[in-house]
Coordinates of C-alpha atoms in Angstrom, one line a residue:
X1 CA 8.0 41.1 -13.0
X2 CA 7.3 40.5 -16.7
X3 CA 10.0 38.5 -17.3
X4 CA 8.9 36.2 -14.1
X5 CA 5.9 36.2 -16.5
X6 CA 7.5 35.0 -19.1
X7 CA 9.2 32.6 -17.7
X8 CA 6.3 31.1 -15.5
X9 CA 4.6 31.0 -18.6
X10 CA 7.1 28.7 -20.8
X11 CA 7.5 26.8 -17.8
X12 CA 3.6 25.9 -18.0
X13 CA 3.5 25.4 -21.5
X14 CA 6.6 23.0 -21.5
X15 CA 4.5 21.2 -18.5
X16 CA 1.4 21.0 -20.4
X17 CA 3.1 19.5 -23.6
X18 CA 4.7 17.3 -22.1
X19 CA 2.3 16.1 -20.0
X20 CA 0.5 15.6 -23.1
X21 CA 2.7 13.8 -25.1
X22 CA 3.1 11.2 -22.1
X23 CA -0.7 10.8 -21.7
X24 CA -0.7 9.9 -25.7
X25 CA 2.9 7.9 -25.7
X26 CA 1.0 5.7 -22.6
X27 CA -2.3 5.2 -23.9
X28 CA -1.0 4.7 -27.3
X29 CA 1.4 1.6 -25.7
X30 CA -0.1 -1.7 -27.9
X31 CA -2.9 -1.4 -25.9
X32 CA -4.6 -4.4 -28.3
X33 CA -1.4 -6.4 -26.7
X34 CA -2.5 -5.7 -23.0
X35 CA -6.1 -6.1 -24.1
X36 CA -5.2 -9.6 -25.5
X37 CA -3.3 -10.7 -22.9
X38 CA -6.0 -10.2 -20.7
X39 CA -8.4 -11.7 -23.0
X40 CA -6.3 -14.7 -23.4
X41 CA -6.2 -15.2 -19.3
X42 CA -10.1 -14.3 -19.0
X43 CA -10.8 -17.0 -21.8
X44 CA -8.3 -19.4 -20.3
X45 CA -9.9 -19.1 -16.8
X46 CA -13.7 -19.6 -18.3
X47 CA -12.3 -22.6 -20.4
X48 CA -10.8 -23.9 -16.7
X49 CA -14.0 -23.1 -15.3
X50 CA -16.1 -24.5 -17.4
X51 CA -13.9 -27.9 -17.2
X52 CA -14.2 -28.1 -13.3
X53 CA -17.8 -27.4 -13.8
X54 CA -18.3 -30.4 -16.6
X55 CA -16.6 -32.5 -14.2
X56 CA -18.0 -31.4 -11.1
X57 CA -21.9 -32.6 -13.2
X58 CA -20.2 -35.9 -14.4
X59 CA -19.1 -37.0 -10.7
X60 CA -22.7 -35.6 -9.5
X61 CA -24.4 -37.8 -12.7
X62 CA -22.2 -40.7 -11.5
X63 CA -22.8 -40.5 -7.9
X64 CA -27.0 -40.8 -8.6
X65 CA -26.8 -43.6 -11.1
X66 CA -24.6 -45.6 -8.5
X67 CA -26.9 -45.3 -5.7

């Protein structure tokens, strides 16, 4: 029984390490890349946003002063 001890034992603390290390080996991944990346498409979209939006007031401003 002792030795089932044992063994559960290493078993969990191999687990836990490992489980540890992978939690730090994924979160430590560039994350400034993925974080830039993102903040590259997020500023990409507002910049195509705010085009179609500048637009959008230029056609309004140019419908009015026709009519």
């Amino acid at each position: 029984m002792r030795y089932l001890n044992r063994v559960f034992l290493v078993v969990a603390f191999i687990g836990l390490l490992s489980g540890l290390s992978f939690k730090a080996w994924s979160t430590d991944r560039s994350p400034d890349k993925n974080n830039a990346a993102s903040s590259a498409k997020v500023a990409a979209k507002r910049g195509e946003q705010a085009k179609e939006k500048e637009l959008a007031t230029q056609q309004s401003e140019e419908e009015q002063a026709s009519s």
